[in-house]
Amino acid sequence: MSVVSDPATRGVRRTLMRAPTTVKSRGRWWRFTFMLVFTVFALVPVGGVFFLSLRPGARSQNTSSFTFENFSYVFTNGQTLQWLGNSLAVTLTTVVVSVAVGAPAGYVLSRGRSKAVSGYSLLLFVVQALPVITAVIPLFILFAKLGLVDSLLGLGIIYVGASVSVATWMMAAYMDSIPIALEQAAWIDGCSQFGAFFRIVLRNSLPGILSTAIYTFLVSWNDYLVALVFIRSQDKYTLPIGLSSFFQQNVVDWGQVMALAVVMLAPPVLLFTVLNKYFSIGGIGGSLAGQ
């Protein structure tokens, strides 16, 4: 026996079914609007840097509204390329060493369950909590005896020491999300613990490795205080110190300063643009799907 529903009843049912979808859609639009406004406010200073870098300087004879003469001056009349090379050398070395040390150390924190591991974890937390400035004077005295003052090698050692504890914590946090059952299956198949770490854990830790690498890159790339204390020679300047050298005593050409700021901004932006697409792959689902 079939029951024919009333047209009015069917209309009420359709309205009730559409209501949750409408509320959810409105919530998404509100979140999107908020994020859009927040992003615009966050990008206003960056837009101001680009705008001022293209404006003619105070001593410029150019009458046009926009010009690239600031970039031309920065690259031709300064040591910008050398400073850029110094920053890249120190920063990339710091990233490689920090990730290479932080990945296995994070694995120990993630899988270890002993008093030694707990003590190691507490020590890392204490080291991470201390600001780098507290160690600058003792390190300067030590590095002066070792001949590492005014050296990019000494600067890189400090950056590695300041970054490796955070890199270890970041890698441990990501490896906690990888089920240990995957490693146990590899052990059953005859794989050693180190083999399971390299073949299973690291293979599924690509997003964590990239996040750690980008964090370490930004910390080293943007450092000014430590480099200012330990670097003396102008040919060994990093970009942050080189940028400060453009500030003269009485007159500051903001066009040149902003042009160098754009040069300093370019590598992190390019790095994140290139690596951003890899954050969604390399995880457990992506790795197992290809097997």
PDB file of C-alpha atoms in Angstrom:
ATOM      1  CA  MET A   1       0.000   0.000   0.000  1.00  0.00           C
ATOM      2  CA  SER A   2       1.638   3.227  -1.078  1.00  0.00           C
ATOM      3  CA  VAL A   3       1.330   6.444   0.789  1.00  0.00           C
ATOM      4  CA  VAL A   4       1.249   9.604  -1.274  1.00  0.00           C
ATOM      5  CA  SER A   5       2.791  12.455   0.598  1.00  0.00           C
ATOM      6  CA  ASP A   6       1.247  15.861   0.531  1.00  0.00           C
ATOM      7  CA  PRO A   7       3.052  18.466  -1.685  1.00  0.00           C
ATOM      8  CA  ALA A   8       3.317  20.785   1.297  1.00  0.00           C
ATOM      9  CA  THR A   9       4.977  18.029   3.329  1.00  0.00           C
ATOM     10  CA  ARG A  10       7.491  17.387   0.564  1.00  0.00           C
ATOM     11  CA  GLY A  11       8.321  21.115   0.495  1.00  0.00           C
ATOM     12  CA  VAL A  12       8.946  21.145   4.240  1.00  0.00           C
ATOM     13  CA  ARG A  13      11.225  18.110   3.957  1.00  0.00           C
ATOM     14  CA  ARG A  14      13.260  19.740   1.179  1.00  0.00           C
ATOM     15  CA  THR A  15      13.601  22.912   3.251  1.00  0.00           C
ATOM     16  CA  LEU A  16      14.816  20.960   6.289  1.00  0.00           C
ATOM     17  CA  MET A  17      17.328  19.052   4.169  1.00  0.00           C
ATOM     18  CA  ARG A  18      18.722  22.254   2.659  1.00  0.00           C
ATOM     19  CA  ALA A  19      19.007  24.134   5.986  1.00  0.00           C
ATOM     20  CA  PRO A  20      22.208  22.437   7.314  1.00  0.00           C
ATOM     21  CA  THR A  21      23.861  22.858   3.913  1.00  0.00           C
ATOM     22  CA  THR A  22      22.961  26.558   3.840  1.00  0.00           C
ATOM     23  CA  VAL A  23      24.314  27.144   7.368  1.00  0.00           C
ATOM     24  CA  LYS A  24      27.544  25.288   6.541  1.00  0.00           C
ATOM     25  CA  SER A  25      27.948  27.273   3.323  1.00  0.00           C
ATOM     26  CA  ARG A  26      27.479  30.565   5.161  1.00  0.00           C
ATOM     27  CA  GLY A  27      30.068  29.494   7.743  1.00  0.00           C
ATOM     28  CA  ARG A  28      32.572  28.763   5.000  1.00  0.00           C
ATOM     29  CA  TRP A  29      32.001  32.155   3.393  1.00  0.00           C
ATOM     30  CA  TRP A  30      32.494  33.940   6.720  1.00  0.00           C
ATOM     31  CA  ARG A  31      35.774  32.069   7.314  1.00  0.00           C
ATOM     32  CA  PHE A  32      36.903  32.805   3.766  1.00  0.00           C
ATOM     33  CA  THR A  33      36.085  36.518   4.157  1.00  0.00           C
ATOM     34  CA  PHE A  34      37.943  36.714   7.476  1.00  0.00           C
ATOM     35  CA  MET A  35      41.027  34.982   6.055  1.00  0.00           C
ATOM     36  CA  LEU A  36      40.933  37.221   2.978  1.00  0.00           C
ATOM     37  CA  VAL A  37      40.824  40.419   5.072  1.00  0.00           C
ATOM     38  CA  PHE A  38      43.563  39.102   7.380  1.00  0.00           C
ATOM     39  CA  THR A  39      45.760  38.199   4.398  1.00  0.00           C
ATOM     40  CA  VAL A  40      45.305  41.650   2.841  1.00  0.00           C
ATOM     41  CA  PHE A  41      46.353  43.362   6.100  1.00  0.00           C
ATOM     42  CA  ALA A  42      49.354  41.011   6.413  1.00  0.00           C
ATOM     43  CA  LEU A  43      50.496  41.742   2.863  1.00  0.00           C
ATOM     44  CA  VAL A  44      50.234  45.528   3.140  1.00  0.00           C
ATOM     45  CA  PRO A  45      53.802  45.926   4.551  1.00  0.00           C
ATOM     46  CA  VAL A  46      55.164  43.592   1.855  1.00  0.00           C
ATOM     47  CA  GLY A  47      53.396  45.627  -0.807  1.00  0.00           C
ATOM     48  CA  GLY A  48      54.880  48.782   0.678  1.00  0.00           C
ATOM     49  CA  VAL A  49      58.387  47.307   0.396  1.00  0.00           C
ATOM     50  CA  PHE A  50      57.865  46.477  -3.290  1.00  0.00           C
ATOM     51  CA  PHE A  51      56.331  49.880  -3.969  1.00  0.00           C
ATOM     52  CA  LEU A  52      59.191  51.827  -2.351  1.00  0.00           C
ATOM     53  CA  SER A  53      61.816  49.675  -4.077  1.00  0.00           C
ATOM     54  CA  LEU A  54      60.456  50.818  -7.447  1.00  0.00           C
ATOM     55  CA  ARG A  55      60.271  54.505  -6.534  1.00  0.00           C
ATOM     56  CA  PRO A  56      63.107  56.871  -7.568  1.00  0.00           C
ATOM     57  CA  GLY A  57      65.530  57.651  -4.743  1.00  0.00           C
ATOM     58  CA  ALA A  58      66.072  61.037  -3.107  1.00  0.00           C
ATOM     59  CA  ARG A  59      69.183  61.696  -5.201  1.00  0.00           C
ATOM     60  CA  SER A  60      67.788  60.234  -8.389  1.00  0.00           C
ATOM     61  CA  GLN A  61      67.433  62.315 -11.557  1.00  0.00           C
ATOM     62  CA  ASN A  62      64.699  60.011 -12.832  1.00  0.00           C
ATOM     63  CA  THR A  63      61.296  61.696 -13.092  1.00  0.00           C
ATOM     64  CA  SER A  64      59.222  58.577 -13.786  1.00  0.00           C
ATOM     65  CA  SER A  65      56.941  57.080 -11.181  1.00  0.00           C
ATOM     66  CA  PHE A  66      58.576  53.644 -11.217  1.00  0.00           C
ATOM     67  CA  THR A  67      62.137  52.645 -11.976  1.00  0.00           C
ATOM     68  CA  PHE A  68      64.520  49.710 -11.490  1.00  0.00           C
ATOM     69  CA  GLU A  69      67.536  51.912 -10.802  1.00  0.00           C
ATOM     70  CA  ASN A  70      67.489  50.993  -7.117  1.00  0.00           C
ATOM     71  CA  PHE A  71      68.052  47.339  -7.985  1.00  0.00           C
ATOM     72  CA  SER A  72      70.740  48.340 -10.487  1.00  0.00           C
ATOM     73  CA  TYR A  73      72.551  50.364  -7.827  1.00  0.00           C
ATOM     74  CA  VAL A  74      72.290  47.579  -5.250  1.00  0.00           C
ATOM     75  CA  PHE A  75      73.858  44.994  -7.560  1.00  0.00           C
ATOM     76  CA  THR A  76      76.480  47.225  -9.220  1.00  0.00           C
ATOM     77  CA  ASN A  77      77.711  49.505  -6.423  1.00  0.00           C
ATOM     78  CA  GLY A  78      77.622  47.073  -3.519  1.00  0.00           C
ATOM     79  CA  GLN A  79      78.584  43.557  -2.501  1.00  0.00           C
ATOM     80  CA  THR A  80      75.055  42.251  -2.673  1.00  0.00           C
ATOM     81  CA  LEU A  81      75.901  39.110  -4.651  1.00  0.00           C
ATOM     82  CA  GLN A  82      78.675  38.215  -2.211  1.00  0.00           C
ATOM     83  CA  TRP A  83      76.404  38.804   0.770  1.00  0.00           C
ATOM     84  CA  LEU A  84      73.720  36.729  -0.911  1.00  0.00           C
ATOM     85  CA  GLY A  85      76.194  33.902  -1.459  1.00  0.00           C
ATOM     86  CA  ASN A  86      77.338  34.057   2.174  1.00  0.00           C
ATOM     87  CA  SER A  87      73.762  33.901   3.447  1.00  0.00           C
ATOM     88  CA  LEU A  88      72.875  31.009   1.159  1.00  0.00           C
ATOM     89  CA  ALA A  89      76.011  29.058   2.086  1.00  0.00           C
ATOM     90  CA  VAL A  90      75.498  29.418   5.837  1.00  0.00           C
ATOM     91  CA  THR A  91      71.731  28.907   5.730  1.00  0.00           C
ATOM     92  CA  LEU A  92      71.692  25.855   3.451  1.00  0.00           C
ATOM     93  CA  THR A  93      74.457  24.217   5.466  1.00  0.00           C
ATOM     94  CA  THR A  94      72.462  24.854   8.638  1.00  0.00           C
ATOM     95  CA  VAL A  95      69.337  23.343   7.076  1.00  0.00           C
ATOM     96  CA  VAL A  96      71.106  20.189   5.889  1.00  0.00           C
ATOM     97  CA  VAL A  97      72.924  19.567   9.173  1.00  0.00           C
ATOM     98  CA  SER A  98      69.892  20.369  11.353  1.00  0.00           C
ATOM     99  CA  VAL A  99      67.586  18.053   9.413  1.00  0.00           C
ATOM    100  CA  ALA A 100      70.227  15.305   9.243  1.00  0.00           C
ATOM    101  CA  VAL A 101      70.662  15.445  13.019  1.00  0.00           C
ATOM    102  CA  GLY A 102      67.054  16.242  13.923  1.00  0.00           C
ATOM    103  CA  ALA A 103      65.473  13.366  11.977  1.00  0.00           C
ATOM    104  CA  PRO A 104      67.158  10.465  13.818  1.00  0.00           C
ATOM    105  CA  ALA A 105      67.062  12.369  17.111  1.00  0.00           C
ATOM    106  CA  GLY A 106      63.339  12.979  16.628  1.00  0.00           C
ATOM    107  CA  TYR A 107      62.879   9.279  15.897  1.00  0.00           C
ATOM    108  CA  VAL A 108      64.493   8.449  19.248  1.00  0.00           C
ATOM    109  CA  LEU A 109      62.183  10.873  21.050  1.00  0.00           C
ATOM    110  CA  SER A 110      59.158   9.492  19.226  1.00  0.00           C
ATOM    111  CA  ARG A 111      59.842   5.786  19.763  1.00  0.00           C
ATOM    112  CA  GLY A 112      62.037   5.704  22.886  1.00  0.00           C
ATOM    113  CA  ARG A 113      60.458   4.976  26.254  1.00  0.00           C
ATOM    114  CA  SER A 114      63.297   5.091  28.785  1.00  0.00           C
ATOM    115  CA  LYS A 115      64.653   7.434  31.443  1.00  0.00           C
ATOM    116  CA  ALA A 116      67.602   8.346  29.243  1.00  0.00           C
ATOM    117  CA  VAL A 117      65.267   9.440  26.454  1.00  0.00           C
ATOM    118  CA  SER A 118      63.125  11.408  28.918  1.00  0.00           C
ATOM    119  CA  GLY A 119      66.215  13.167  30.246  1.00  0.00           C
ATOM    120  CA  TYR A 120      67.356  13.902  26.699  1.00  0.00           C
ATOM    121  CA  SER A 121      63.916  15.306  25.909  1.00  0.00           C
ATOM    122  CA  LEU A 122      64.022  17.548  28.997  1.00  0.00           C
ATOM    123  CA  LEU A 123      67.502  18.762  28.072  1.00  0.00           C
ATOM    124  CA  LEU A 124      66.311  19.687  24.589  1.00  0.00           C
ATOM    125  CA  PHE A 125      63.395  21.579  26.090  1.00  0.00           C
ATOM    126  CA  VAL A 126      65.731  23.591  28.351  1.00  0.00           C
ATOM    127  CA  VAL A 127      68.069  24.365  25.453  1.00  0.00           C
ATOM    128  CA  GLN A 128      65.142  25.376  23.284  1.00  0.00           C
ATOM    129  CA  ALA A 129      63.722  27.649  25.993  1.00  0.00           C
ATOM    130  CA  LEU A 130      66.958  29.631  26.397  1.00  0.00           C
ATOM    131  CA  PRO A 131      67.368  32.555  23.974  1.00  0.00           C
ATOM    132  CA  VAL A 132      70.485  32.517  21.822  1.00  0.00           C
ATOM    133  CA  ILE A 133      71.580  35.913  23.163  1.00  0.00           C
ATOM    134  CA  THR A 134      72.371  34.320  26.556  1.00  0.00           C
ATOM    135  CA  ALA A 135      75.117  32.240  24.935  1.00  0.00           C
ATOM    136  CA  VAL A 136      76.612  34.922  22.687  1.00  0.00           C
ATOM    137  CA  ILE A 137      79.288  36.186  25.113  1.00  0.00           C
ATOM    138  CA  PRO A 138      80.561  32.720  26.208  1.00  0.00           C
ATOM    139  CA  LEU A 139      80.551  31.569  22.586  1.00  0.00           C
ATOM    140  CA  PHE A 140      82.421  34.675  21.476  1.00  0.00           C
ATOM    141  CA  ILE A 141      85.163  34.039  24.052  1.00  0.00           C
ATOM    142  CA  LEU A 142      85.381  30.362  23.057  1.00  0.00           C
ATOM    143  CA  PHE A 143      85.322  31.059  19.320  1.00  0.00           C
ATOM    144  CA  ALA A 144      87.987  33.753  19.700  1.00  0.00           C
ATOM    145  CA  LYS A 145      90.338  31.118  21.118  1.00  0.00           C
ATOM    146  CA  LEU A 146      89.451  28.676  18.338  1.00  0.00           C
ATOM    147  CA  GLY A 147      89.815  31.259  15.568  1.00  0.00           C
ATOM    148  CA  LEU A 148      86.145  31.042  14.576  1.00  0.00           C
ATOM    149  CA  VAL A 149      85.277  34.726  15.067  1.00  0.00           C
ATOM    150  CA  ASP A 150      84.706  36.528  11.772  1.00  0.00           C
ATOM    151  CA  SER A 151      84.174  33.150  10.131  1.00  0.00           C
ATOM    152  CA  LEU A 152      81.165  31.800   8.281  1.00  0.00           C
ATOM    153  CA  LEU A 153      81.986  28.359   9.683  1.00  0.00           C
ATOM    154  CA  GLY A 154      81.660  29.646  13.234  1.00  0.00           C
ATOM    155  CA  LEU A 155      78.414  31.387  12.353  1.00  0.00           C
ATOM    156  CA  GLY A 156      77.059  28.165  10.865  1.00  0.00           C
ATOM    157  CA  ILE A 157      77.970  26.228  14.015  1.00  0.00           C
ATOM    158  CA  ILE A 158      75.954  28.670  16.120  1.00  0.00           C
ATOM    159  CA  TYR A 159      72.981  28.446  13.772  1.00  0.00           C
ATOM    160  CA  VAL A 160      73.051  24.643  13.859  1.00  0.00           C
ATOM    161  CA  GLY A 161      73.224  24.642  17.647  1.00  0.00           C
ATOM    162  CA  ALA A 162      70.299  27.064  17.867  1.00  0.00           C
ATOM    163  CA  SER A 163      68.147  25.168  15.342  1.00  0.00           C
ATOM    164  CA  VAL A 164      68.779  21.490  15.990  1.00  0.00           C
ATOM    165  CA  SER A 165      66.730  21.310  19.219  1.00  0.00           C
ATOM    166  CA  VAL A 166      63.633  22.769  17.552  1.00  0.00           C
ATOM    167  CA  ALA A 167      64.241  20.594  14.486  1.00  0.00           C
ATOM    168  CA  THR A 168      64.339  17.525  16.745  1.00  0.00           C
ATOM    169  CA  TRP A 169      61.048  18.441  18.403  1.00  0.00           C
ATOM    170  CA  MET A 170      59.365  19.096  15.065  1.00  0.00           C
ATOM    171  CA  MET A 171      60.526  15.778  13.621  1.00  0.00           C
ATOM    172  CA  ALA A 172      59.476  13.908  16.770  1.00  0.00           C
ATOM    173  CA  ALA A 173      56.006  15.481  16.647  1.00  0.00           C
ATOM    174  CA  TYR A 174      55.516  14.414  13.039  1.00  0.00           C
ATOM    175  CA  MET A 175      56.896  10.905  13.557  1.00  0.00           C
ATOM    176  CA  ASP A 176      54.402  10.407  16.380  1.00  0.00           C
ATOM    177  CA  SER A 177      51.693  10.426  13.699  1.00  0.00           C
ATOM    178  CA  ILE A 178      53.291   7.492  11.835  1.00  0.00           C
ATOM    179  CA  PRO A 179      51.916   4.155  13.172  1.00  0.00           C
ATOM    180  CA  ILE A 180      54.576   1.931  14.652  1.00  0.00           C
ATOM    181  CA  ALA A 181      52.743  -1.025  13.077  1.00  0.00           C
ATOM    182  CA  LEU A 182      54.374  -0.097   9.765  1.00  0.00           C
ATOM    183  CA  GLU A 183      57.822  -0.546  11.308  1.00  0.00           C
ATOM    184  CA  GLN A 184      56.788  -3.783  12.996  1.00  0.00           C
ATOM    185  CA  ALA A 185      55.669  -5.149   9.656  1.00  0.00           C
ATOM    186  CA  ALA A 186      59.063  -4.237   8.195  1.00  0.00           C
ATOM    187  CA  TRP A 187      60.821  -5.968  11.103  1.00  0.00           C
ATOM    188  CA  ILE A 188      58.807  -9.121  10.466  1.00  0.00           C
ATOM    189  CA  ASP A 189      59.923  -9.020   6.842  1.00  0.00           C
ATOM    190  CA  GLY A 190      63.554  -9.028   8.022  1.00  0.00           C
ATOM    191  CA  CYS A 191      64.305  -5.313   8.002  1.00  0.00           C
ATOM    192  CA  SER A 192      66.566  -3.934  10.718  1.00  0.00           C
ATOM    193  CA  GLN A 193      65.564  -1.029  12.937  1.00  0.00           C
ATOM    194  CA  PHE A 194      67.755   1.366  10.974  1.00  0.00           C
ATOM    195  CA  GLY A 195      66.386  -0.049   7.738  1.00  0.00           C
ATOM    196  CA  ALA A 196      62.810   0.465   8.919  1.00  0.00           C
ATOM    197  CA  PHE A 197      63.684   4.012   9.951  1.00  0.00           C
ATOM    198  CA  PHE A 198      65.095   4.925   6.549  1.00  0.00           C
ATOM    199  CA  ARG A 199      62.621   2.957   4.411  1.00  0.00           C
ATOM    200  CA  ILE A 200      59.411   3.482   6.387  1.00  0.00           C
ATOM    201  CA  VAL A 201      59.646   6.435   8.757  1.00  0.00           C
ATOM    202  CA  LEU A 202      61.680   8.836   6.647  1.00  0.00           C
ATOM    203  CA  ARG A 203      59.708   7.936   3.539  1.00  0.00           C
ATOM    204  CA  ASN A 204      56.513   8.975   5.295  1.00  0.00           C
ATOM    205  CA  SER A 205      58.054  12.040   6.963  1.00  0.00           C
ATOM    206  CA  LEU A 206      58.555  14.222   3.890  1.00  0.00           C
ATOM    207  CA  PRO A 207      56.057  16.924   4.991  1.00  0.00           C
ATOM    208  CA  GLY A 208      57.674  17.016   8.433  1.00  0.00           C
ATOM    209  CA  ILE A 209      61.158  17.225   6.934  1.00  0.00           C
ATOM    210  CA  LEU A 210      60.114  20.079   4.649  1.00  0.00           C
ATOM    211  CA  SER A 211      58.437  21.960   7.503  1.00  0.00           C
ATOM    212  CA  THR A 212      61.572  21.582   9.611  1.00  0.00           C
ATOM    213  CA  ALA A 213      63.785  22.661   6.713  1.00  0.00           C
ATOM    214  CA  ILE A 214      61.723  25.781   6.035  1.00  0.00           C
ATOM    215  CA  TYR A 215      61.665  26.739   9.725  1.00  0.00           C
ATOM    216  CA  THR A 216      65.437  26.275  10.014  1.00  0.00           C
ATOM    217  CA  PHE A 217      65.969  28.207   6.795  1.00  0.00           C
ATOM    218  CA  LEU A 218      63.967  31.191   8.037  1.00  0.00           C
ATOM    219  CA  VAL A 219      65.654  31.254  11.458  1.00  0.00           C
ATOM    220  CA  SER A 220      69.139  31.289   9.904  1.00  0.00           C
ATOM    221  CA  TRP A 221      68.278  33.513   6.959  1.00  0.00           C
ATOM    222  CA  ASN A 222      66.734  36.304   9.030  1.00  0.00           C
ATOM    223  CA  ASP A 223      69.269  36.353  11.855  1.00  0.00           C
ATOM    224  CA  TYR A 224      70.909  39.711  12.448  1.00  0.00           C
ATOM    225  CA  LEU A 225      72.111  39.904  16.055  1.00  0.00           C
ATOM    226  CA  VAL A 226      74.393  36.839  16.118  1.00  0.00           C
ATOM    227  CA  ALA A 227      75.891  37.673  12.734  1.00  0.00           C
ATOM    228  CA  LEU A 228      76.495  41.263  13.828  1.00  0.00           C
ATOM    229  CA  VAL A 229      78.467  40.082  16.873  1.00  0.00           C
ATOM    230  CA  PHE A 230      80.588  37.423  15.162  1.00  0.00           C
ATOM    231  CA  ILE A 231      81.169  38.846  11.673  1.00  0.00           C
ATOM    232  CA  ARG A 232      83.588  41.734  11.233  1.00  0.00           C
ATOM    233  CA  SER A 233      84.793  41.734   7.617  1.00  0.00           C
ATOM    234  CA  GLN A 234      82.512  43.305   5.037  1.00  0.00           C
ATOM    235  CA  ASP A 235      83.226  40.552   2.503  1.00  0.00           C
ATOM    236  CA  LYS A 236      81.801  38.017   4.990  1.00  0.00           C
ATOM    237  CA  TYR A 237      78.607  39.921   5.719  1.00  0.00           C
ATOM    238  CA  THR A 238      75.294  38.139   5.426  1.00  0.00           C
ATOM    239  CA  LEU A 239      72.353  39.934   3.849  1.00  0.00           C
ATOM    240  CA  PRO A 240      70.821  41.249   7.116  1.00  0.00           C
ATOM    241  CA  ILE A 241      74.118  42.930   8.074  1.00  0.00           C
ATOM    242  CA  GLY A 242      74.604  44.149   4.514  1.00  0.00           C
ATOM    243  CA  LEU A 243      71.131  45.653   4.633  1.00  0.00           C
ATOM    244  CA  SER A 244      71.997  47.584   7.794  1.00  0.00           C
ATOM    245  CA  SER A 245      75.091  49.013   6.087  1.00  0.00           C
ATOM    246  CA  PHE A 246      72.798  50.938   3.709  1.00  0.00           C
ATOM    247  CA  PHE A 247      71.575  53.050   6.628  1.00  0.00           C
ATOM    248  CA  GLN A 248      73.823  56.118   6.628  1.00  0.00           C
ATOM    249  CA  GLN A 249      74.258  58.523   9.484  1.00  0.00           C
ATOM    250  CA  ASN A 250      72.248  61.469   8.157  1.00  0.00           C
ATOM    251  CA  VAL A 251      70.520  60.358   4.948  1.00  0.00           C
ATOM    252  CA  VAL A 252      68.862  57.028   4.146  1.00  0.00           C
ATOM    253  CA  ASP A 253      67.931  56.192   0.575  1.00  0.00           C
ATOM    254  CA  TRP A 254      64.839  54.118   1.253  1.00  0.00           C
ATOM    255  CA  GLY A 255      64.569  53.016  -2.357  1.00  0.00           C
ATOM    256  CA  GLN A 256      67.928  51.229  -2.176  1.00  0.00           C
ATOM    257  CA  VAL A 257      67.147  49.809   1.257  1.00  0.00           C
ATOM    258  CA  MET A 258      63.833  48.404   0.045  1.00  0.00           C
ATOM    259  CA  ALA A 259      65.436  47.034  -3.117  1.00  0.00           C
ATOM    260  CA  LEU A 260      67.886  45.039  -1.005  1.00  0.00           C
ATOM    261  CA  ALA A 261      64.982  43.994   1.224  1.00  0.00           C
ATOM    262  CA  VAL A 262      63.237  42.574  -1.858  1.00  0.00           C
ATOM    263  CA  VAL A 263      66.412  40.665  -2.730  1.00  0.00           C
ATOM    264  CA  MET A 264      66.467  39.286   0.797  1.00  0.00           C
ATOM    265  CA  LEU A 265      62.776  38.377   0.584  1.00  0.00           C
ATOM    266  CA  ALA A 266      63.065  36.501  -2.719  1.00  0.00           C
ATOM    267  CA  PRO A 267      64.832  33.233  -1.652  1.00  0.00           C
ATOM    268  CA  PRO A 268      62.378  32.311   1.163  1.00  0.00           C
ATOM    269  CA  VAL A 269      59.413  33.048  -1.098  1.00  0.00           C
ATOM    270  CA  LEU A 270      60.880  30.969  -3.933  1.00  0.00           C
ATOM    271  CA  LEU A 271      61.739  28.145  -1.540  1.00  0.00           C
ATOM    272  CA  PHE A 272      58.222  27.970  -0.142  1.00  0.00           C
ATOM    273  CA  THR A 273      56.668  28.262  -3.603  1.00  0.00           C
ATOM    274  CA  VAL A 274      58.708  25.331  -4.890  1.00  0.00           C
ATOM    275  CA  LEU A 275      58.257  23.100  -1.818  1.00  0.00           C
ATOM    276  CA  ASN A 276      54.658  23.964  -1.001  1.00  0.00           C
ATOM    277  CA  LYS A 277      53.225  21.354  -3.375  1.00  0.00           C
ATOM    278  CA  TYR A 278      55.161  18.596  -1.614  1.00  0.00           C
ATOM    279  CA  PHE A 279      53.458  19.174   1.712  1.00  0.00           C
ATOM    280  CA  SER A 280      50.422  17.176   0.576  1.00  0.00           C
ATOM    281  CA  ILE A 281      52.422  14.162  -0.604  1.00  0.00           C
ATOM    282  CA  GLY A 282      54.940  11.883   1.014  1.00  0.00           C
ATOM    283  CA  GLY A 283      52.608  11.128   3.908  1.00  0.00           C
ATOM    284  CA  ILE A 284      51.283   7.723   4.866  1.00  0.00           C
ATOM    285  CA  GLY A 285      48.382   7.731   2.452  1.00  0.00           C
ATOM    286  CA  GLY A 286      50.428   8.958  -0.493  1.00  0.00           C
ATOM    287  CA  SER A 287      53.261   6.509   0.156  1.00  0.00           C
ATOM    288  CA  LEU A 288      51.079   3.461   0.600  1.00  0.00           C
ATOM    289  CA  ALA A 289      48.950   4.291  -2.398  1.00  0.00           C
ATOM    290  CA  GLY A 290      51.911   3.872  -4.686  1.00  0.00           C
ATOM    291  CA  GLN A 291      52.804   0.380  -3.401  1.00  0.00           C
TER     292      GLN A 291
END
